[in-house]
Amino acid sequence: MSDQISDLSGLGWTAFYSSQLDANDLATGVPVRVTEVHRSRIHIIGPGIESDLPPYRASDDDEDVATVGDWLMLDRETGRVRWRLGRRSLFKRRAPGTGRKLQLIAANVDTLFIVTSCNQDFKIARLERYLALAREADVTPVVVLTKADLSDTADEYADAVTKALPGVFTETLDARDPQSAGRLAVWCGRGQTVAFVGSSGVGKSTLINSLLGDAAIATQGIREDDAKGRHTTTGRALYRLGSGGWLMDTPGMRELQLTDVQDGLDDVFSDVTTLAHSCRFADCRHDGEPGCAVEAAIAAGELDPVRLAHFNKLMAEEAFNSATLAERRQRGKAFGKMVKQVMKDKRHFRERE
C-alpha cells in the first residue's frame, strides 16, 4: 500500500500536524498513520513504510493509547514510536458493561457517516447520540439511510431525520449499488478521512465494499424477526478509496454510552438549551418549576415533549459517565502520588541506615 502514497498529504496530513513539528523532528523522525488496531498490534503506514507495531500507549490515561487514524512519530534509526501527535478530532465512548473504562473509537476524522436503515433499526434517539459525538468532535455528520430499495416508505424515514435533526446532511441509498453509494463521493476526496458508525446489520460493511469496489470486508445479513444485524467487523481499520480518501469502519455498537460530550449535546439540542436560558431559575430542571420556558413551549405546542425527554436522558447519562471517569482519573493520580511518596520514604530510610 505504501508505494501508492506519493506524499503525506495523501494520508490526510495537513498544516495542523506540521505545526506540531520542527525541522529537527523531521530530520530524526518520520510521521506515520495508524491504519489498523487489533488487541496485540497496530498497523502503520507512511512514506516508504508499512509495518506492524506493538500497541502504543503514552501513559496510563485511557486517551493516551494509539487508535485508528492517529499520527505517530517514529525514530528514523530504531523504528520505534517516539510520540503521538495531537489530534484534530477524537471519537470515544465509555466501554460496554459495568466498568468505567474509556474506549477510543477513531481519531482525526473529517466526516462521520451515521448509518441506519429503513427498517426497525431506525431510531431518532440513537441518531442523536451519534450526532452528539460528531458535534463534540467538530466533525461533519452525514446521516446515511440504507436499505431504501427494500422499503416502500424510504422518503418518510428521510423526512423524519430532517424534522428531528434540522440542518444535517442526509443521503438515502442502496448500499449494494456502487452508483447509489457514489452519492457519498463528495466527502471522500484525496486525503479526506471518513468514519462509519451504526448498529450491526445496517449495511456499513456492504456500503464500504460498494465504495471500495471489492469485497474487502465480510458481511452478514440481518435476522428477519427483529431486523437486527449480526456483528461482522471485529477490529477498526482504514481502507483506501480509488479517489484517495480513507474509509474507517468500526464494529457495530448497540451500546453507545456518551462521555465528555456536553458541548455536543448542547448543539444537538440547541432548541431546548436556547429555551432554557429564558427559564426563571438558572438550575431549572424543566419539571414543574415556576417560570419554566421549556415547559411553556411544550404547552404551546412549540416543543415536542419527546425531544425534552431525550435531552434529559442523554444529559443525565453524560453527566454520570463524565463524572465517573473524572473520579477514576483523580483516584489514579492520587494513587500515583502515594506510590511516589512511598518510594521517596524508602530511599530516605535507606540513606539513614
mmCIF file of C-alpha atoms in Angstrom:
data_model
loop_
_atom_site.group_PDB
_atom_site.id
_atom_site.type_symbol
_atom_site.label_atom_id
_atom_site.label_comp_id
_atom_site.label_asym_id
_atom_site.label_seq_id
_atom_site.Cartn_x
_atom_site.Cartn_y
_atom_site.Cartn_z
ATOM 1 C CA MET A 1 0.000 0.000 0.000
ATOM 2 C CA SER A 2 2.783 2.413 0.890
ATOM 3 C CA ASP A 3 4.120 2.538 -2.686
ATOM 4 C CA GLN A 4 0.779 4.088 -3.724
ATOM 5 C CA ILE A 5 1.299 7.058 -1.417
ATOM 6 C CA SER A 6 3.190 9.892 -3.079
ATOM 7 C CA ASP A 7 3.353 12.125 -0.030
ATOM 8 C CA LEU A 8 1.953 12.614 3.442
ATOM 9 C CA SER A 9 -0.980 14.695 2.241
ATOM 10 C CA GLY A 10 -2.366 11.605 0.568
ATOM 11 C CA LEU A 11 -2.601 10.060 4.028
ATOM 12 C CA GLY A 12 -4.502 13.026 5.402
ATOM 13 C CA TRP A 13 -1.569 15.129 6.594
ATOM 14 C CA THR A 14 -2.392 18.837 6.948
ATOM 15 C CA ALA A 15 -0.882 22.023 8.363
ATOM 16 C CA PHE A 16 -2.451 21.122 11.706
ATOM 17 C CA TYR A 17 0.097 18.316 12.138
ATOM 18 C CA SER A 18 3.012 20.165 10.514
ATOM 19 C CA SER A 19 2.631 22.935 13.081
ATOM 20 C CA GLN A 20 3.474 20.441 15.831
ATOM 21 C CA LEU A 21 6.928 19.640 14.408
ATOM 22 C CA ASP A 22 10.183 21.459 13.762
ATOM 23 C CA ALA A 23 12.999 20.798 11.319
ATOM 24 C CA ASN A 24 14.874 18.585 13.780
ATOM 25 C CA ASP A 25 11.781 16.424 14.376
ATOM 26 C CA LEU A 26 11.527 15.693 10.654
ATOM 27 C CA ALA A 27 15.265 15.139 10.339
ATOM 28 C CA THR A 28 15.374 12.481 13.034
ATOM 29 C CA GLY A 29 11.851 11.095 12.797
ATOM 30 C CA VAL A 30 9.171 10.190 10.289
ATOM 31 C CA PRO A 31 5.392 10.607 10.682
ATOM 32 C CA VAL A 32 3.215 7.534 10.108
ATOM 33 C CA ARG A 33 -0.512 6.936 10.427
ATOM 34 C CA VAL A 34 -2.254 4.132 12.287
ATOM 35 C CA THR A 35 -4.500 2.274 9.836
ATOM 36 C CA GLU A 36 -5.471 -0.767 11.901
ATOM 37 C CA VAL A 37 -5.877 -1.526 15.588
ATOM 38 C CA HIS A 38 -6.060 -5.038 16.988
ATOM 39 C CA ARG A 39 -5.616 -6.331 20.515
ATOM 40 C CA SER A 40 -1.994 -7.351 20.060
ATOM 41 C CA ARG A 41 -0.780 -4.993 17.325
ATOM 42 C CA ILE A 42 -1.309 -1.834 15.327
ATOM 43 C CA HIS A 43 -0.623 -1.382 11.623
ATOM 44 C CA ILE A 44 1.071 1.795 10.426
ATOM 45 C CA ILE A 45 1.871 3.286 7.015
ATOM 46 C CA GLY A 46 3.908 6.256 5.863
ATOM 47 C CA PRO A 47 6.245 7.323 3.050
ATOM 48 C CA GLY A 48 8.054 4.092 2.181
ATOM 49 C CA ILE A 49 6.887 2.487 5.424
ATOM 50 C CA GLU A 50 4.309 -0.185 6.165
ATOM 51 C CA SER A 51 4.557 -2.480 9.171
ATOM 52 C CA ASP A 52 3.013 -3.842 12.343
ATOM 53 C CA LEU A 53 3.971 -2.496 15.758
ATOM 54 C CA PRO A 54 3.034 -3.347 19.342
ATOM 55 C CA PRO A 55 0.106 -1.279 20.671
ATOM 56 C CA TYR A 56 1.324 2.176 21.673
ATOM 57 C CA ARG A 57 0.388 3.818 24.969
ATOM 58 C CA ALA A 58 1.971 7.067 26.142
ATOM 59 C CA SER A 59 0.611 6.921 29.698
ATOM 60 C CA ASP A 60 -1.984 5.208 31.876
ATOM 61 C CA ASP A 61 -4.644 7.688 30.763
ATOM 62 C CA ASP A 62 -7.321 5.993 28.650
ATOM 63 C CA GLU A 63 -6.929 8.631 25.932
ATOM 64 C CA ASP A 64 -3.170 8.107 25.586
ATOM 65 C CA VAL A 65 -3.429 4.882 23.602
ATOM 66 C CA ALA A 66 -2.977 4.975 19.821
ATOM 67 C CA THR A 67 -6.182 4.425 17.879
ATOM 68 C CA VAL A 68 -7.154 4.225 14.210
ATOM 69 C CA GLY A 69 -6.412 7.496 12.425
ATOM 70 C CA ASP A 70 -3.712 8.644 14.851
ATOM 71 C CA TRP A 71 -0.396 10.077 13.671
ATOM 72 C CA LEU A 72 2.770 8.773 15.331
ATOM 73 C CA MET A 73 6.378 9.912 15.068
ATOM 74 C CA LEU A 74 8.848 7.080 14.508
ATOM 75 C CA ASP A 75 12.567 7.278 15.156
ATOM 76 C CA ARG A 76 14.288 7.006 11.757
ATOM 77 C CA GLU A 77 17.082 4.799 13.121
ATOM 78 C CA THR A 78 15.288 2.455 15.516
ATOM 79 C CA GLY A 79 11.794 2.461 14.013
ATOM 80 C CA ARG A 80 10.319 2.877 17.484
ATOM 81 C CA VAL A 81 7.472 5.220 18.314
ATOM 82 C CA ARG A 82 8.723 8.467 19.823
ATOM 83 C CA TRP A 83 5.390 10.161 20.473
ATOM 84 C CA ARG A 84 1.826 10.610 19.248
ATOM 85 C CA LEU A 85 0.884 13.870 17.551
ATOM 86 C CA GLY A 86 -2.005 15.976 18.828
ATOM 87 C CA ARG A 87 -5.401 15.023 17.431
ATOM 88 C CA ARG A 88 -7.672 17.199 15.351
ATOM 89 C CA SER A 89 -10.684 15.155 16.400
ATOM 90 C CA LEU A 90 -11.409 12.149 18.609
ATOM 91 C CA PHE A 91 -14.390 9.839 18.965
ATOM 92 C CA LYS A 92 -14.672 7.994 22.261
ATOM 93 C CA ARG A 93 -17.229 6.266 24.458
ATOM 94 C CA ARG A 94 -17.490 4.512 27.775
ATOM 95 C CA ALA A 95 -16.759 0.854 27.129
ATOM 96 C CA PRO A 96 -19.748 -1.546 27.256
ATOM 97 C CA GLY A 97 -20.510 -3.294 30.523
ATOM 98 C CA THR A 98 -20.396 -2.171 34.118
ATOM 99 C CA GLY A 99 -16.808 -0.902 34.024
ATOM 100 C CA ARG A 100 -15.900 2.724 33.610
ATOM 101 C CA LYS A 101 -13.018 2.428 31.165
ATOM 102 C CA LEU A 102 -12.890 4.857 28.250
ATOM 103 C CA GLN A 103 -12.784 3.311 24.781
ATOM 104 C CA LEU A 104 -11.385 5.204 21.806
ATOM 105 C CA ILE A 105 -13.191 4.740 18.501
ATOM 106 C CA ALA A 106 -11.308 6.853 15.951
ATOM 107 C CA ALA A 107 -9.072 9.913 15.631
ATOM 108 C CA ASN A 108 -8.504 12.646 13.058
ATOM 109 C CA VAL A 109 -11.757 12.127 11.158
ATOM 110 C CA ASP A 110 -13.174 14.724 8.758
ATOM 111 C CA THR A 111 -16.674 13.331 8.175
ATOM 112 C CA LEU A 112 -18.830 10.924 10.194
ATOM 113 C CA PHE A 113 -21.288 8.796 8.224
ATOM 114 C CA ILE A 114 -24.047 7.840 10.668
ATOM 115 C CA VAL A 115 -25.536 4.744 9.058
ATOM 116 C CA THR A 116 -29.001 3.439 9.838
ATOM 117 C CA SER A 117 -31.541 1.528 7.780
ATOM 118 C CA CYS A 118 -35.091 1.993 6.609
ATOM 119 C CA ASN A 119 -36.480 -0.677 8.918
ATOM 120 C CA GLN A 120 -36.865 -1.431 12.623
ATOM 121 C CA ASP A 121 -33.280 -0.345 13.335
ATOM 122 C CA PHE A 122 -34.208 3.298 12.668
ATOM 123 C CA LYS A 123 -34.360 5.278 15.917
ATOM 124 C CA ILE A 124 -34.033 9.051 16.229
ATOM 125 C CA ALA A 125 -32.718 8.689 19.778
ATOM 126 C CA ARG A 126 -29.769 6.624 18.516
ATOM 127 C CA LEU A 127 -29.037 9.146 15.765
ATOM 128 C CA GLU A 128 -28.992 11.911 18.375
ATOM 129 C CA ARG A 129 -26.301 10.016 20.272
ATOM 130 C CA TYR A 130 -24.054 9.706 17.223
ATOM 131 C CA LEU A 131 -24.736 13.304 16.254
ATOM 132 C CA ALA A 132 -23.628 14.491 19.692
ATOM 133 C CA LEU A 133 -20.321 12.651 19.147
ATOM 134 C CA ALA A 134 -19.846 14.383 15.791
ATOM 135 C CA ARG A 135 -20.705 17.828 17.132
ATOM 136 C CA GLU A 136 -18.365 17.441 20.100
ATOM 137 C CA ALA A 137 -15.501 16.431 17.800
ATOM 138 C CA ASP A 138 -16.298 19.245 15.331
ATOM 139 C CA VAL A 139 -16.707 16.670 12.562
ATOM 140 C CA THR A 140 -19.205 16.947 9.698
ATOM 141 C CA PRO A 141 -22.089 14.471 10.279
ATOM 142 C CA VAL A 142 -23.977 12.802 7.418
ATOM 143 C CA VAL A 143 -26.946 10.521 8.109
ATOM 144 C CA VAL A 144 -26.949 7.649 5.616
ATOM 145 C CA LEU A 145 -30.217 5.721 5.256
ATOM 146 C CA THR A 146 -29.585 2.275 3.768
ATOM 147 C CA LYS A 147 -31.885 -0.495 2.532
ATOM 148 C CA ALA A 148 -34.003 2.109 0.746
ATOM 149 C CA ASP A 149 -34.534 -0.460 -2.024
ATOM 150 C CA LEU A 150 -36.278 -2.764 0.472
ATOM 151 C CA SER A 151 -38.643 -0.129 1.848
ATOM 152 C CA ASP A 152 -41.776 1.437 0.397
ATOM 153 C CA THR A 153 -41.505 4.339 2.829
ATOM 154 C CA ALA A 154 -37.854 5.418 2.474
ATOM 155 C CA ASP A 155 -38.909 9.040 1.930
ATOM 156 C CA GLU A 156 -40.726 9.016 5.255
ATOM 157 C CA TYR A 157 -37.548 7.954 7.052
ATOM 158 C CA ALA A 158 -35.633 10.791 5.375
ATOM 159 C CA ASP A 159 -38.357 13.275 6.319
ATOM 160 C CA ALA A 160 -38.192 12.060 9.931
ATOM 161 C CA VAL A 161 -34.450 12.789 10.019
ATOM 162 C CA THR A 162 -34.920 16.247 8.512
ATOM 163 C CA LYS A 163 -37.611 17.088 11.036
ATOM 164 C CA ALA A 164 -35.760 15.790 14.101
ATOM 165 C CA LEU A 165 -32.236 16.826 13.067
ATOM 166 C CA PRO A 166 -32.555 20.013 11.006
ATOM 167 C CA GLY A 167 -29.505 21.074 9.045
ATOM 168 C CA VAL A 168 -27.901 17.621 8.983
ATOM 169 C CA PHE A 169 -26.960 16.209 5.572
ATOM 170 C CA THR A 170 -28.998 13.099 4.725
ATOM 171 C CA GLU A 171 -28.496 10.544 1.952
ATOM 172 C CA THR A 172 -30.908 7.690 1.137
ATOM 173 C CA LEU A 173 -29.416 4.859 -0.892
ATOM 174 C CA ASP A 174 -28.987 1.181 -1.680
ATOM 175 C CA ALA A 175 -25.701 0.156 -0.051
ATOM 176 C CA ARG A 176 -25.244 -2.710 -2.549
ATOM 177 C CA ASP A 177 -25.324 -0.414 -5.580
ATOM 178 C CA PRO A 178 -21.970 1.325 -6.298
ATOM 179 C CA GLN A 179 -23.736 4.051 -8.282
ATOM 180 C CA SER A 180 -26.105 4.760 -5.403
ATOM 181 C CA ALA A 181 -23.251 4.648 -2.888
ATOM 182 C CA GLY A 182 -21.392 7.087 -5.127
ATOM 183 C CA ARG A 183 -23.514 9.898 -3.688
ATOM 184 C CA LEU A 184 -21.087 9.918 -0.784
ATOM 185 C CA ALA A 185 -18.074 10.634 -3.022
ATOM 186 C CA VAL A 186 -18.206 14.377 -2.330
ATOM 187 C CA TRP A 187 -16.963 13.683 1.218
ATOM 188 C CA CYS A 188 -14.325 11.147 0.159
ATOM 189 C CA GLY A 189 -11.738 13.225 -1.729
ATOM 190 C CA ARG A 190 -7.980 12.761 -1.618
ATOM 191 C CA GLY A 191 -6.622 12.790 1.926
ATOM 192 C CA GLN A 192 -10.096 13.035 3.479
ATOM 193 C CA THR A 193 -10.934 10.606 6.283
ATOM 194 C CA VAL A 194 -14.498 9.435 6.815
ATOM 195 C CA ALA A 195 -15.721 7.128 9.559
ATOM 196 C CA PHE A 196 -18.762 4.863 9.534
ATOM 197 C CA VAL A 197 -20.770 4.246 12.697
ATOM 198 C CA GLY A 198 -24.047 2.454 13.244
ATOM 199 C CA SER A 199 -25.574 -0.699 14.641
ATOM 200 C CA SER A 200 -24.614 -4.113 13.298
ATOM 201 C CA GLY A 201 -26.539 -5.170 10.222
ATOM 202 C CA VAL A 202 -27.447 -1.721 8.876
ATOM 203 C CA GLY A 203 -25.189 -2.173 5.867
ATOM 204 C CA LYS A 204 -21.966 -0.394 6.855
ATOM 205 C CA SER A 205 -19.672 -3.109 5.520
ATOM 206 C CA THR A 206 -21.768 -3.558 2.383
ATOM 207 C CA LEU A 207 -21.652 0.183 1.752
ATOM 208 C CA ILE A 208 -17.894 0.313 2.232
ATOM 209 C CA ASN A 209 -17.447 -2.606 -0.155
ATOM 210 C CA SER A 210 -19.511 -0.764 -2.752
ATOM 211 C CA LEU A 211 -17.320 2.309 -2.356
ATOM 212 C CA LEU A 212 -14.132 0.238 -2.455
ATOM 213 C CA GLY A 213 -15.288 -1.784 -5.425
ATOM 214 C CA ASP A 214 -14.368 -5.127 -3.880
ATOM 215 C CA ALA A 215 -15.368 -7.430 -1.021
ATOM 216 C CA ALA A 216 -12.696 -6.299 1.430
ATOM 217 C CA ILE A 217 -14.981 -6.598 4.429
ATOM 218 C CA ALA A 218 -17.032 -9.612 5.436
ATOM 219 C CA THR A 219 -20.789 -9.062 5.527
ATOM 220 C CA GLN A 220 -23.733 -10.895 7.050
ATOM 221 C CA GLY A 221 -27.458 -10.483 6.805
ATOM 222 C CA ILE A 222 -29.983 -9.396 9.399
ATOM 223 C CA ARG A 223 -32.294 -11.526 11.489
ATOM 224 C CA GLU A 224 -35.735 -11.486 9.952
ATOM 225 C CA ASP A 225 -37.578 -11.444 13.282
ATOM 226 C CA ASP A 226 -36.277 -8.117 14.569
ATOM 227 C CA ALA A 227 -34.207 -6.603 11.735
ATOM 228 C CA LYS A 228 -31.103 -6.645 13.965
ATOM 229 C CA GLY A 229 -27.763 -7.446 12.457
ATOM 230 C CA ARG A 230 -25.064 -9.955 13.157
ATOM 231 C CA HIS A 231 -21.744 -8.435 14.124
ATOM 232 C CA THR A 232 -19.176 -8.683 11.289
ATOM 233 C CA THR A 233 -16.471 -6.079 11.989
ATOM 234 C CA THR A 234 -14.206 -7.111 14.872
ATOM 235 C CA GLY A 235 -11.378 -4.576 14.522
ATOM 236 C CA ARG A 236 -11.022 -0.984 13.410
ATOM 237 C CA ALA A 237 -9.253 -0.167 10.165
ATOM 238 C CA LEU A 238 -8.728 2.441 7.451
ATOM 239 C CA TYR A 239 -9.404 1.438 3.839
ATOM 240 C CA ARG A 240 -8.197 3.480 0.893
ATOM 241 C CA LEU A 241 -10.539 4.583 -1.888
ATOM 242 C CA GLY A 242 -9.569 4.966 -5.519
ATOM 243 C CA SER A 243 -10.365 8.679 -5.124
ATOM 244 C CA GLY A 244 -7.642 8.960 -2.488
ATOM 245 C CA GLY A 245 -9.962 9.197 0.503
ATOM 246 C CA TRP A 246 -9.793 6.959 3.557
ATOM 247 C CA LEU A 247 -12.718 4.958 4.916
ATOM 248 C CA MET A 248 -12.821 3.905 8.531
ATOM 249 C CA ASP A 249 -15.026 1.014 9.591
ATOM 250 C CA THR A 250 -15.899 0.436 13.242
ATOM 251 C CA PRO A 251 -17.561 -2.519 14.989
ATOM 252 C CA GLY A 252 -21.345 -2.226 15.223
ATOM 253 C CA MET A 253 -22.234 -0.621 18.531
ATOM 254 C CA ARG A 254 -25.516 -1.448 20.197
ATOM 255 C CA GLU A 255 -24.469 0.287 23.402
ATOM 256 C CA LEU A 256 -23.129 3.809 22.938
ATOM 257 C CA GLN A 257 -22.563 5.439 26.309
ATOM 258 C CA LEU A 258 -21.804 9.151 25.962
ATOM 259 C CA THR A 259 -18.858 10.675 27.796
ATOM 260 C CA ASP A 260 -17.399 14.214 27.722
ATOM 261 C CA VAL A 261 -19.823 15.484 25.064
ATOM 262 C CA GLN A 262 -21.540 18.333 26.920
ATOM 263 C CA ASP A 263 -20.942 20.828 24.101
ATOM 264 C CA GLY A 264 -22.085 18.289 21.526
ATOM 265 C CA LEU A 265 -25.381 17.734 23.338
ATOM 266 C CA ASP A 266 -25.916 21.485 23.707
ATOM 267 C CA ASP A 267 -25.510 21.795 19.945
ATOM 268 C CA VAL A 268 -27.750 18.856 19.020
ATOM 269 C CA PHE A 269 -30.474 20.090 21.391
ATOM 270 C CA SER A 270 -29.952 23.799 20.776
ATOM 271 C CA ASP A 271 -33.733 24.323 20.661
ATOM 272 C CA VAL A 272 -34.025 23.077 24.250
ATOM 273 C CA THR A 273 -30.933 24.838 25.571
ATOM 274 C CA THR A 274 -31.962 28.138 23.973
ATOM 275 C CA LEU A 275 -35.354 27.963 25.675
ATOM 276 C CA ALA A 276 -33.686 27.045 28.973
ATOM 277 C CA HIS A 277 -31.866 30.372 29.006
ATOM 278 C CA SER A 278 -35.273 32.041 29.442
ATOM 279 C CA CYS A 279 -36.296 29.955 32.457
ATOM 280 C CA ARG A 280 -36.767 31.887 35.691
ATOM 281 C CA PHE A 281 -34.201 29.769 37.532
ATOM 282 C CA ALA A 282 -30.727 29.052 36.162
ATOM 283 C CA ASP A 283 -30.820 25.500 37.568
ATOM 284 C CA CYS A 284 -34.328 24.768 36.274
ATOM 285 C CA ARG A 285 -34.878 21.054 35.649
ATOM 286 C CA HIS A 286 -37.951 21.691 33.460
ATOM 287 C CA ASP A 287 -40.041 19.534 35.740
ATOM 288 C CA GLY A 288 -42.733 21.667 37.330
ATOM 289 C CA GLU A 289 -40.629 24.672 38.351
ATOM 290 C CA PRO A 290 -42.400 28.051 38.061
ATOM 291 C CA GLY A 291 -41.404 30.206 35.107
ATOM 292 C CA CYS A 292 -40.046 27.299 33.066
ATOM 293 C CA ALA A 293 -39.755 28.447 29.436
ATOM 294 C CA VAL A 294 -39.197 24.886 28.220
ATOM 295 C CA GLU A 295 -42.453 23.584 29.692
ATOM 296 C CA ALA A 296 -44.241 26.683 28.400
ATOM 297 C CA ALA A 297 -43.025 25.853 24.881
ATOM 298 C CA ILE A 298 -44.295 22.294 25.247
ATOM 299 C CA ALA A 299 -47.694 23.535 26.439
ATOM 300 C CA ALA A 300 -47.860 25.873 23.420
ATOM 301 C CA GLY A 301 -47.049 23.029 21.045
ATOM 302 C CA GLU A 302 -43.716 24.600 20.094
ATOM 303 C CA LEU A 303 -41.538 21.807 21.508
ATOM 304 C CA ASP A 304 -42.103 18.070 21.349
ATOM 305 C CA PRO A 305 -42.088 16.588 24.887
ATOM 306 C CA VAL A 306 -40.296 13.530 23.483
ATOM 307 C CA ARG A 307 -37.475 15.838 22.477
ATOM 308 C CA LEU A 308 -37.135 17.075 26.052
ATOM 309 C CA ALA A 309 -37.217 13.502 27.356
ATOM 310 C CA HIS A 310 -34.356 12.527 25.023
ATOM 311 C CA PHE A 311 -32.377 15.601 26.102
ATOM 312 C CA ASN A 312 -32.837 14.908 29.816
ATOM 313 C CA LYS A 313 -31.874 11.256 29.427
ATOM 314 C CA LEU A 314 -28.694 11.955 27.465
ATOM 315 C CA MET A 315 -27.660 14.836 29.720
ATOM 316 C CA ALA A 316 -28.029 12.652 32.815
ATOM 317 C CA GLU A 317 -26.080 9.824 31.174
ATOM 318 C CA GLU A 318 -23.305 12.137 30.013
ATOM 319 C CA ALA A 319 -23.001 13.779 33.423
ATOM 320 C CA PHE A 320 -22.797 10.410 35.188
ATOM 321 C CA ASN A 321 -20.239 8.897 32.828
ATOM 322 C CA SER A 322 -18.072 12.022 32.707
ATOM 323 C CA ALA A 323 -18.107 12.399 36.493
ATOM 324 C CA THR A 324 -17.262 8.736 36.962
ATOM 325 C CA LEU A 325 -14.304 8.978 34.590
ATOM 326 C CA ALA A 326 -13.110 12.169 36.274
ATOM 327 C CA GLU A 327 -13.242 10.438 39.658
ATOM 328 C CA ARG A 328 -11.363 7.455 38.242
ATOM 329 C CA ARG A 329 -8.633 9.711 36.857
ATOM 330 C CA GLN A 330 -8.394 11.551 40.158
ATOM 331 C CA ARG A 331 -8.049 8.282 42.061
ATOM 332 C CA GLY A 332 -5.332 7.226 39.620
ATOM 333 C CA LYS A 333 -3.415 10.460 40.176
ATOM 334 C CA ALA A 334 -3.778 10.121 43.956
ATOM 335 C CA PHE A 335 -2.505 6.529 43.822
ATOM 336 C CA GLY A 336 0.447 7.618 41.694
ATOM 337 C CA LYS A 337 1.360 10.325 44.205
ATOM 338 C CA MET A 338 1.107 7.789 47.043
ATOM 339 C CA VAL A 339 3.454 5.373 45.245
ATOM 340 C CA LYS A 340 5.972 8.164 44.629
ATOM 341 C CA GLN A 341 5.842 9.175 48.295
ATOM 342 C CA VAL A 342 6.360 5.576 49.435
ATOM 343 C CA MET A 343 9.398 5.202 47.160
ATOM 344 C CA LYS A 344 10.750 8.529 48.409
ATOM 345 C CA ASP A 345 10.337 7.431 52.024
ATOM 346 C CA LYS A 346 12.122 4.160 51.264
ATOM 347 C CA ARG A 347 15.069 5.999 49.767
ATOM 348 C CA HIS A 348 15.322 8.297 52.784
ATOM 349 C CA PHE A 349 15.163 5.302 55.119
ATOM 350 C CA ARG A 350 17.971 3.514 53.299
ATOM 351 C CA GLU A 351 20.111 6.658 53.287
ATOM 352 C CA ARG A 352 19.812 6.865 57.096
ATOM 353 C CA GLU A 353 20.897 3.250 57.590
#
